Every structure is written in structure tokens, then in C-alpha cells.
Amino acid sequence: MIKEPRRRAVLGGAIAASALLQDRVFGQAEPNLSVIPWSDQPPPVPPPFANIAKGLTRWENLDTWITPNDKFFSMARYERPVVDEKTWRLDVGGMVAKPLTFTFNELKSLPRREVTCTIECSGSNGLPFVTSAIGNASWTGTSLAETLRKAQIKRGAIEVVFYGVDQAVEVLRKDTPFELKFTSNFARSMSIDDAMNPANLLCYGMNGAPLPVPNGFPVRLIAPGWFGIANIKWLTRIEVRDTRFMGRFMGRDYVTVREEQHDGKTIVTETSVGRMLLKSAPARVTSRDGRYRIEGMAWGPATVAAVEVKIDNEPWRKAILGDRKSEFAWRSWHLDWSPEIGEHTITSRAIDQSGNVQPAMDEASIANKKTYWESNGQITRHIRVA
Ligand SMILES: Nc1nc2c(c(=O)[nH]1)N[C@H]1C(S)=C(S)[C@@H](COP(=O)(O)O)O[C@H]1N2
Ligand SMILES: [Mo]
């Protein structure tokens, strides 16, 4: 993990004051602080999706760096099973020399680790009603890599599959003579390399409390740096395989379809949703005693090195970044603003330490993407200053 020089210690009073203010902005409500709502509110989640996506809050409601458990979004493609932790088991099997089974208490007695990481649903900003499927929490659990080491992965294995308790009937070749129906558990896989990342947790705690049911009680996978879908909830089986797992959420859905140009030819790529991408969002505009401030968050696979903000058609301006508190967590930013009365647009873009810039909506990687997954294009919000 790359540590940055402590800005407060290195630089003088003006920055120190703004750093303190920054901490306070995302700490607690301040007196005389008002939040100006965006004028482009997302529509409510329509009925077929309302059971899948729950707890999507408005960006304006963000006022803490850690998302409290009762404000954390919940995505469930099948159901939200209520698991009895007394009968629950976690099996580790497949291509391992020593298959393992854990009870809840056995798992909790293993060495404890904590990681603070931001989870974003890969569908966020892909559909008009999903604009804030993101949260940041401190997760407690035990190391996945250590557990796999104990099970002793056999030679020739290539993948680790994670199965949830939640099930549904899946249909292949629907409405053809070859239609096939089968009951399937929610599952996703990772390469052995990715699974062995020491940051991955078999997680049972969220912000100091047991995992809430909607977030995977009693145990879920936390795979820092990966889109939400990889973080399997209500985990019950881990299976090591020597063939690629191509279940619905790996190979048929959560597939990003994109047109790419290669040597004058158009190639369509279909890739499984993977690691989180460089992204930022304007969260809210506050005013206090006539002074305005644009506040937001930025996150991505590498260190966010800068955030820039475009107001209306003005040139990009550098925002002030908050501290980098965890390798896998979002970073706050803000920009002071003296707006004229009327309608304005606000766009933000994150830049990483290698100089990669969050793409504009009309850049090829976004414009030529046919599916709503992995939508990390720059977000523009509308606001009316009265
Ligand atoms: N077992 C299981 N795990 C799951 C899902 C699911 O439907 N079933 N949804 C995934 C999706 S799409 C996302 S975005 C994240 C969201 O985690 P959260 O509900 O704790 O916010 O969980 C993932 N893990
Ligand atoms: Mo998701």
C-alpha cells in the first residue's frame, strides 16, 4: 500500500484548515449547512426490479465516509434467504487434497482480519433508476487464501467457485424443443490467482455488527477491488475446479457486450464483469452562510490521484481530495463554488496515479458498450441554485 505524505504535517495552515473541514463534511451534520437537491432525481425502482435492488439512497444523503449498515444498498437476484447459523455449514471441496467443513463458530474462531472496502454494483449508472448502488464498509472475517491453503488445492485446478444458499429455476433455450430447466444456486467463480489475493475475506462482520440478512448473513465473500457481483452472499460452498465455471451470473448475465475496432474491423467482445473501474460521482452540493461546495466520491482499481470538476461549459477544475484511508475504499473530494443563480450542470472525472482518466460518455469504451454493466462514464448532474 502506497502511503502519501501527511498533507497536514507537510503544508501550512490554510490546507490544514481545509483538511479538517473536509473530515467534518463527511463526518456529521453541521449547523447552518443545507444540502441542495439535484434537479435530475432518478426515477423510483420499477416493480420487477424493486425486489432485486433495495436500499438505494439518494447521493445527497451521503454524509459519512463509512456507509452505516441500515443505509447500505442490497442486491439480490433470487431471494434474501434467512439462514439459521446453527445449521449453516461452509464446505470447501472439489480439487483439494483436504476437503473442509466449517460451522459458524469454527469459522469465527479462525484468525480475524478486517478490510475497509467500497462495493459498487456493476449495474450502477447503467439503468436510469440505479444511480447510487455503492457503499463503503469495514468488513471482518478470516482469510480466504489461508483457508484454501489449508484445503490444499490440487495440481491442474484453475478456478474457485463460490456458491450462495439462494436458488432459483434457470431456463436454457427457452421456448425451443430443447428447453432445459434446472434449479441452480447463485454462484460466481474466480481464477486461483485472484482467489488467493490476501485481501479476500470469508466475512461475517460489517461495521462491527454481524452481517445483516440482506448483505449475506451469516457469511459472504468480500473480494476487495471487484464489482459487487463477485462478493457472493449467504456463502455455503467453495469448490475448486479444473474447468471454467460458466453459470448464469458468470457467463450468460453480467456479461458486458462491447463493439471494438481492430484493424478496420468491428469485433464484438463479451466479457464477464470483473474488477471495479475508475469512477467518480458528484454526491451533493452544500451551502452554508452563502458559500457553496460541491462534494463527491471517487474510487477505482488503482489509487485515485486527482478529481476534476466541470461546471457548465467551463474548463475542468481540480478538486481537493480527502485522505486516502484504505487501499480499497473510495476517496472523498470537494470543490468550493460561487454559483450564479439559475440552472447548472456538474460533471466529475477521476484520474489515477498512472494518468488514466475516467472516460467521457462519448468515448468508445462507453459509447460502444451495449449492456448496462460496468458503466464508469463521467456522471453529469443538474442543479438549480435559487
Ligand atoms: N448469493 C448472492 N450473492 C450476491 C448477490 C445475490 O443475488 N446472491 N448479488 C450480488 C450483487 S449483484 C451485488 S451488487 C452485491 C451487493 O452486495 P450488498 O447486497 O451487500 O450491497 O452482492 C452480490 N452477491
Ligand atoms: Mo450488482
Short mmCIF file of C-alpha atoms in Angstrom, two decimals, residues 22-366:
data_model
loop_
_atom_site.label_atom_id
_atom_site.label_comp_id
_atom_site.label_asym_id
_atom_site.label_seq_id
_atom_site.Cartn_x
_atom_site.Cartn_y
_atom_site.Cartn_z
CA GLN A 22 -13.16 18.03 4.74
CA ASP A 23 -13.18 15.47 7.53
CA ARG A 24 -16.08 17.25 9.13
CA VAL A 25 -18.08 17.47 5.92
CA PHE A 26 -18.32 13.72 5.67
CA GLY A 27 -18.44 13.26 9.42
CA GLN A 28 -21.59 14.75 10.81
CA ALA A 29 -24.29 17.30 10.16
CA GLU A 30 -23.08 20.84 10.65
CA PRO A 31 -25.13 23.78 11.87
CA ASN A 32 -26.43 26.06 9.10
CA LEU A 33 -25.42 23.53 6.46
CA SER A 34 -28.04 22.85 3.84
CA VAL A 35 -27.95 20.35 1.02
CA ILE A 36 -29.36 21.48 -2.32
CA PRO A 37 -31.13 18.56 -4.00
CA TRP A 38 -30.17 17.66 -7.57
CA SER A 39 -32.91 18.59 -10.03
CA ASP A 40 -32.36 15.36 -12.02
CA GLN A 41 -33.57 12.79 -9.46
CA PRO A 42 -33.53 9.15 -10.63
CA PRO A 43 -36.96 7.56 -11.10
CA PRO A 44 -38.12 5.07 -8.44
CA VAL A 45 -37.09 1.44 -8.96
CA PRO A 46 -39.94 -0.10 -11.06
CA PRO A 47 -41.77 -3.27 -9.87
CA PRO A 48 -39.84 -6.14 -11.49
CA PHE A 49 -36.58 -4.71 -10.08
CA ALA A 50 -37.87 -3.39 -6.76
CA ASN A 51 -37.24 -6.74 -5.06
CA ILE A 52 -33.77 -7.02 -6.55
CA ALA A 53 -32.44 -3.56 -5.72
CA LYS A 54 -33.19 -2.33 -2.21
CA GLY A 55 -31.90 0.50 -0.09
CA LEU A 56 -30.72 2.72 -2.93
CA THR A 57 -30.40 6.09 -1.27
CA ARG A 58 -30.00 9.45 -2.94
CA TRP A 59 -26.44 10.64 -3.33
CA GLU A 60 -27.46 13.76 -1.38
CA ASN A 61 -27.98 11.58 1.71
CA LEU A 62 -24.30 10.73 1.84
CA ASP A 63 -22.74 12.35 4.87
CA THR A 64 -20.31 9.71 6.14
CA TRP A 65 -17.29 8.00 4.64
CA ILE A 66 -18.40 4.65 6.10
CA THR A 67 -21.91 3.70 4.99
CA PRO A 68 -23.93 2.65 8.05
CA ASN A 69 -25.43 -0.85 7.79
CA ASP A 70 -29.02 0.44 7.70
CA LYS A 71 -28.14 2.70 4.74
CA PHE A 72 -26.17 0.10 2.75
CA PHE A 73 -27.81 -0.99 -0.52
CA SER A 74 -28.75 -4.64 -1.06
CA MET A 75 -28.87 -6.50 -4.37
CA ALA A 76 -30.38 -9.97 -4.63
CA ARG A 77 -31.12 -11.64 -7.96
CA TYR A 78 -33.04 -14.57 -6.43
CA GLU A 79 -34.26 -14.07 -2.84
CA ARG A 80 -32.80 -12.96 0.50
CA PRO A 81 -32.60 -16.24 2.43
CA VAL A 82 -32.82 -16.14 6.23
CA VAL A 83 -30.13 -18.65 7.19
CA ASP A 84 -30.02 -20.41 10.58
CA GLU A 85 -26.42 -20.02 11.68
CA LYS A 86 -26.72 -23.13 13.89
CA THR A 87 -27.29 -25.48 10.96
CA TRP A 88 -25.33 -23.46 8.38
CA ARG A 89 -22.10 -25.02 7.08
CA LEU A 90 -19.36 -23.86 4.74
CA ASP A 91 -17.88 -26.67 2.65
CA VAL A 92 -14.59 -26.38 0.80
CA GLY A 93 -14.33 -29.16 -1.77
CA GLY A 94 -13.63 -30.15 -5.37
CA MET A 95 -9.99 -30.38 -6.38
CA VAL A 96 -8.50 -30.18 -2.92
CA ALA A 97 -6.45 -32.75 -1.02
CA LYS A 98 -8.21 -31.96 2.28
CA PRO A 99 -11.91 -31.11 1.94
CA LEU A 100 -13.04 -28.90 4.84
CA THR A 101 -16.32 -28.11 6.58
CA PHE A 102 -16.82 -25.21 8.98
CA THR A 103 -19.61 -24.37 11.38
CA PHE A 104 -20.28 -20.69 12.02
CA ASN A 105 -18.43 -20.81 15.35
CA GLU A 106 -15.47 -22.66 13.84
CA LEU A 107 -15.15 -20.05 11.13
CA LYS A 108 -15.34 -17.21 13.65
CA SER A 109 -12.60 -18.81 15.77
CA LEU A 110 -10.08 -18.59 12.89
CA PRO A 111 -7.64 -15.64 12.78
CA ARG A 112 -9.58 -12.42 12.33
CA ARG A 113 -8.91 -9.81 9.65
CA GLU A 114 -10.50 -6.55 8.76
CA VAL A 115 -10.66 -4.67 5.46
CA THR A 116 -12.44 -1.44 4.63
CA CYS A 117 -13.64 -1.59 1.07
CA THR A 118 -16.15 0.04 -1.21
CA ILE A 119 -18.57 -2.21 -3.08
CA GLU A 120 -20.24 -0.94 -6.21
CA CYS A 121 -22.87 -2.87 -8.15
CA SER A 122 -21.74 -3.22 -11.77
CA GLY A 123 -25.23 -2.03 -12.80
CA SER A 124 -24.85 1.34 -11.10
CA ASN A 125 -25.42 4.18 -13.62
CA GLY A 126 -26.26 1.63 -16.28
CA LEU A 127 -30.01 1.91 -15.72
CA PRO A 128 -31.75 5.24 -15.05
CA PHE A 129 -33.09 4.07 -11.67
CA VAL A 130 -29.80 2.61 -10.39
CA THR A 131 -27.51 5.56 -9.71
CA SER A 132 -26.18 5.01 -6.21
CA ALA A 133 -25.68 1.25 -5.77
CA ILE A 134 -22.47 1.77 -3.85
CA GLY A 135 -21.39 1.69 -0.21
CA ASN A 136 -18.27 1.58 1.91
CA ALA A 137 -17.94 -0.64 4.99
CA SER A 138 -15.42 -2.15 7.32
CA TRP A 139 -15.66 -5.93 6.89
CA THR A 140 -14.48 -8.53 9.40
CA GLY A 141 -13.72 -12.16 8.62
CA THR A 142 -11.00 -14.71 8.08
CA SER A 143 -8.60 -15.06 5.16
CA LEU A 144 -9.90 -16.95 2.11
CA ALA A 145 -6.34 -17.64 0.94
CA GLU A 146 -5.36 -19.23 4.27
CA THR A 147 -8.47 -21.41 4.14
CA LEU A 148 -7.69 -22.55 0.59
CA ARG A 149 -4.09 -23.25 1.62
CA LYS A 150 -5.35 -25.49 4.42
CA ALA A 151 -7.54 -27.38 1.94
CA GLN A 152 -4.50 -27.86 -0.36
CA ILE A 153 -5.50 -27.09 -3.93
CA LYS A 154 -4.54 -29.91 -6.30
CA ARG A 155 -2.40 -29.56 -9.41
CA GLY A 156 -4.35 -28.74 -12.56
CA ALA A 157 -7.05 -26.74 -10.80
CA ILE A 158 -7.80 -23.38 -12.47
CA GLU A 159 -10.79 -21.85 -10.72
CA VAL A 160 -12.56 -21.43 -7.40
CA VAL A 161 -16.38 -21.30 -7.47
CA PHE A 162 -18.39 -19.64 -4.69
CA TYR A 163 -21.98 -20.81 -4.12
CA GLY A 164 -24.68 -18.96 -2.21
CA VAL A 165 -27.60 -20.57 -0.38
CA ASP A 166 -30.07 -18.71 -2.64
CA GLN A 167 -31.55 -20.74 -5.50
CA ALA A 168 -33.91 -20.43 -8.44
CA VAL A 169 -35.01 -22.33 -11.52
CA GLU A 170 -32.93 -21.37 -14.55
CA VAL A 171 -34.02 -22.00 -18.13
CA LEU A 172 -31.83 -22.57 -21.16
CA ARG A 173 -33.01 -22.47 -24.80
CA LYS A 174 -36.36 -21.15 -23.66
CA ASP A 175 -39.34 -21.86 -25.94
CA THR A 176 -37.47 -24.32 -28.14
CA PRO A 177 -37.87 -28.11 -28.28
CA PHE A 178 -34.57 -28.28 -26.38
CA GLU A 179 -35.66 -26.16 -23.44
CA LEU A 180 -33.89 -27.16 -20.21
CA LYS A 181 -34.93 -26.21 -16.69
CA PHE A 182 -32.81 -26.78 -13.63
CA THR A 183 -32.55 -25.47 -10.07
CA SER A 184 -29.37 -23.51 -9.58
CA ASN A 185 -27.63 -21.80 -6.66
CA PHE A 186 -26.35 -18.27 -7.11
CA ALA A 187 -22.66 -18.66 -7.95
CA ARG A 188 -19.60 -16.95 -9.42
CA SER A 189 -16.02 -18.03 -9.94
CA MET A 190 -12.52 -16.56 -9.78
CA SER A 191 -9.17 -17.72 -11.06
CA ILE A 192 -6.98 -19.35 -8.40
CA ASP A 193 -4.65 -16.34 -8.55
CA ASP A 194 -7.49 -13.93 -7.89
CA ALA A 195 -8.94 -16.12 -5.14
CA MET A 196 -5.55 -16.26 -3.39
CA ASN A 197 -5.38 -12.47 -3.07
CA PRO A 198 -4.62 -11.97 0.65
CA ALA A 199 -7.23 -9.18 0.85
CA ASN A 200 -10.16 -11.58 0.24
CA LEU A 201 -12.26 -12.41 3.29
CA LEU A 202 -14.74 -15.04 4.34
CA CYS A 203 -16.67 -12.26 6.03
CA TYR A 204 -19.11 -12.38 8.95
CA GLY A 205 -18.94 -8.84 10.32
CA MET A 206 -19.94 -5.47 8.85
CA ASN A 207 -19.07 -2.23 10.63
CA GLY A 208 -18.74 -4.05 13.96
CA ALA A 209 -22.07 -5.93 13.74
CA PRO A 210 -22.98 -9.36 12.35
CA LEU A 211 -23.74 -9.23 8.61
CA PRO A 212 -27.33 -8.06 8.12
CA VAL A 213 -29.54 -10.62 6.31
CA PRO A 214 -29.77 -8.51 3.12
CA ASN A 215 -25.97 -8.33 2.99
CA GLY A 216 -25.35 -12.07 3.32
CA PHE A 217 -25.75 -13.34 6.90
CA PRO A 218 -24.06 -15.40 8.21
CA VAL A 219 -21.06 -15.39 5.81
CA ARG A 220 -20.22 -13.76 2.50
CA LEU A 221 -17.19 -13.38 0.30
CA ILE A 222 -15.55 -9.96 0.34
CA ALA A 223 -13.31 -9.57 -2.71
CA PRO A 224 -11.84 -6.06 -2.41
CA GLY A 225 -11.49 -4.32 -5.77
CA TRP A 226 -14.16 -6.39 -7.53
CA PHE A 227 -17.61 -5.27 -8.60
CA GLY A 228 -20.44 -6.25 -6.22
CA ILE A 229 -21.43 -9.38 -8.12
CA ALA A 230 -18.17 -11.15 -7.16
CA ASN A 231 -18.92 -10.71 -3.45
CA ILE A 232 -21.09 -13.82 -3.01
CA LYS A 233 -23.54 -13.53 -0.10
CA TRP A 234 -25.06 -16.31 2.02
CA LEU A 235 -21.96 -18.32 1.08
CA THR A 236 -22.24 -22.08 1.64
CA ARG A 237 -19.84 -23.88 -0.71
CA ILE A 238 -16.42 -23.20 -2.19
CA GLU A 239 -15.42 -25.54 -4.98
CA VAL A 240 -12.08 -25.82 -6.73
CA ARG A 241 -12.30 -26.95 -10.37
CA ASP A 242 -10.17 -27.70 -13.40
CA THR A 243 -12.80 -26.45 -15.86
CA ARG A 244 -14.25 -22.97 -16.24
CA PHE A 245 -17.47 -22.28 -14.42
CA MET A 246 -19.99 -20.66 -16.80
CA GLY A 247 -23.11 -20.20 -14.64
CA ARG A 248 -25.71 -17.54 -15.37
CA PHE A 249 -24.00 -14.74 -13.44
CA MET A 250 -20.60 -15.53 -14.89
CA GLY A 251 -21.23 -16.49 -18.48
CA ARG A 252 -24.75 -15.54 -19.53
CA ASP A 253 -25.65 -12.47 -17.49
CA TYR A 254 -23.30 -9.86 -16.02
CA VAL A 255 -21.62 -10.04 -19.40
CA THR A 256 -20.50 -6.76 -20.93
CA VAL A 257 -21.08 -6.59 -24.68
CA ARG A 258 -18.96 -4.00 -26.46
CA GLU A 259 -18.00 -3.18 -30.04
CA GLU A 260 -14.30 -2.65 -30.59
CA GLN A 261 -12.46 -1.57 -33.72
CA HIS A 262 -9.46 -3.69 -34.68
CA ASP A 263 -7.60 -3.13 -37.98
CA GLY A 264 -10.67 -1.54 -39.52
CA LYS A 265 -12.94 -4.41 -38.46
CA THR A 266 -15.64 -4.30 -35.81
CA ILE A 267 -15.26 -7.04 -33.22
CA VAL A 268 -17.90 -7.64 -30.56
CA THR A 269 -16.43 -8.59 -27.20
CA GLU A 270 -18.46 -10.34 -24.49
CA THR A 271 -16.65 -10.26 -21.17
CA SER A 272 -17.65 -11.26 -17.66
CA VAL A 273 -17.99 -8.38 -15.19
CA GLY A 274 -14.70 -8.09 -13.31
CA ARG A 275 -12.82 -5.55 -11.22
CA MET A 276 -14.21 -2.16 -10.35
CA LEU A 277 -13.32 0.63 -12.76
CA LEU A 278 -12.03 4.18 -12.32
CA LYS A 279 -15.04 6.31 -11.48
CA SER A 280 -16.32 9.29 -9.53
CA ALA A 281 -19.66 10.86 -8.73
CA PRO A 282 -20.77 14.28 -7.59
CA ALA A 283 -22.58 13.44 -4.33
CA ARG A 284 -24.10 16.68 -3.15
CA VAL A 285 -23.89 20.45 -3.19
CA THR A 286 -23.99 22.13 0.17
CA SER A 287 -24.36 25.74 1.13
CA ARG A 288 -23.52 27.45 4.37
CA ASP A 289 -23.79 31.16 5.01
CA GLY A 290 -23.95 31.76 1.25
CA ARG A 291 -20.87 29.65 0.48
CA TYR A 292 -21.30 26.67 -1.83
CA ARG A 293 -19.33 23.47 -2.00
CA ILE A 294 -19.54 20.52 -4.42
CA GLU A 295 -18.72 17.23 -2.67
CA GLY A 296 -18.27 13.79 -4.13
CA MET A 297 -16.56 10.44 -4.06
CA ALA A 298 -14.01 8.74 -6.33
CA TRP A 299 -12.88 5.12 -6.49
CA GLY A 300 -11.24 2.59 -8.77
CA PRO A 301 -8.77 -0.26 -9.15
CA ALA A 302 -5.70 1.97 -8.64
CA THR A 303 -5.05 4.94 -6.38
CA VAL A 304 -7.20 7.91 -7.31
CA ALA A 305 -4.63 10.67 -7.77
CA ALA A 306 -6.91 13.56 -8.76
CA VAL A 307 -10.50 14.52 -9.36
CA GLU A 308 -11.54 17.28 -11.71
CA VAL A 309 -14.88 19.01 -11.94
CA LYS A 310 -16.53 20.71 -14.89
CA ILE A 311 -19.24 23.24 -14.14
CA ASP A 312 -21.43 24.11 -17.13
CA ASN A 313 -19.01 24.60 -20.03
CA GLU A 314 -16.15 25.98 -18.01
CA PRO A 315 -12.67 24.39 -18.03
CA TRP A 316 -12.00 21.44 -15.71
CA ARG A 317 -11.01 22.48 -12.18
CA LYS A 318 -9.01 20.44 -9.68
CA ALA A 319 -10.97 19.30 -6.64
CA ILE A 320 -9.37 18.87 -3.22
CA LEU A 321 -9.02 15.19 -2.32
CA GLY A 322 -9.72 13.79 1.13
CA ASP A 323 -7.27 11.42 2.78
CA ARG A 324 -6.65 8.03 1.24
CA LYS A 325 -7.84 5.98 4.19
CA SER A 326 -7.79 2.49 2.71
CA GLU A 327 -6.39 0.90 -0.44
CA PHE A 328 -9.82 -0.43 -1.47
CA ALA A 329 -12.09 2.37 -0.34
CA TRP A 330 -13.48 5.43 -2.03
CA ARG A 331 -11.94 8.82 -1.51
CA SER A 332 -13.91 11.98 -0.86
CA TRP A 333 -13.30 15.22 -2.76
CA HIS A 334 -14.72 18.71 -2.77
CA LEU A 335 -14.60 21.98 -4.66
CA ASP A 336 -15.71 25.39 -3.39
CA TRP A 337 -18.04 27.13 -5.79
CA SER A 338 -19.53 30.61 -6.26
CA PRO A 339 -22.51 29.90 -8.50
CA GLU A 340 -24.77 32.38 -10.22
CA ILE A 341 -28.47 31.94 -9.62
CA GLY A 342 -30.02 29.53 -12.12
CA GLU A 343 -29.52 26.09 -13.69
CA HIS A 344 -26.11 24.44 -13.72
CA THR A 345 -24.54 21.14 -14.71
CA ILE A 346 -21.78 19.49 -12.71
CA THR A 347 -19.56 16.72 -14.11
CA SER A 348 -16.68 14.98 -12.32
CA ARG A 349 -13.85 12.80 -13.57
CA ALA A 350 -11.34 10.73 -11.61
CA ILE A 351 -7.70 10.37 -12.66
CA ASP A 352 -5.49 7.58 -11.34
CA GLN A 353 -1.81 7.63 -10.48
CA SER A 354 -0.84 6.43 -13.99
CA GLY A 355 -2.76 9.29 -15.58
CA ASN A 356 -5.75 7.23 -16.73
CA VAL A 357 -8.86 9.40 -16.89
CA GLN A 358 -12.42 8.26 -16.19
CA PRO A 359 -13.94 8.15 -19.70
CA ALA A 360 -16.42 10.70 -21.02
CA MET A 361 -19.82 9.33 -22.02
CA ASP A 362 -18.99 9.71 -25.73
CA GLU A 363 -15.67 7.85 -25.56
CA ALA A 364 -15.56 4.48 -27.34
CA SER A 365 -15.35 2.30 -24.22
CA ILE A 366 -18.66 3.77 -23.01
#
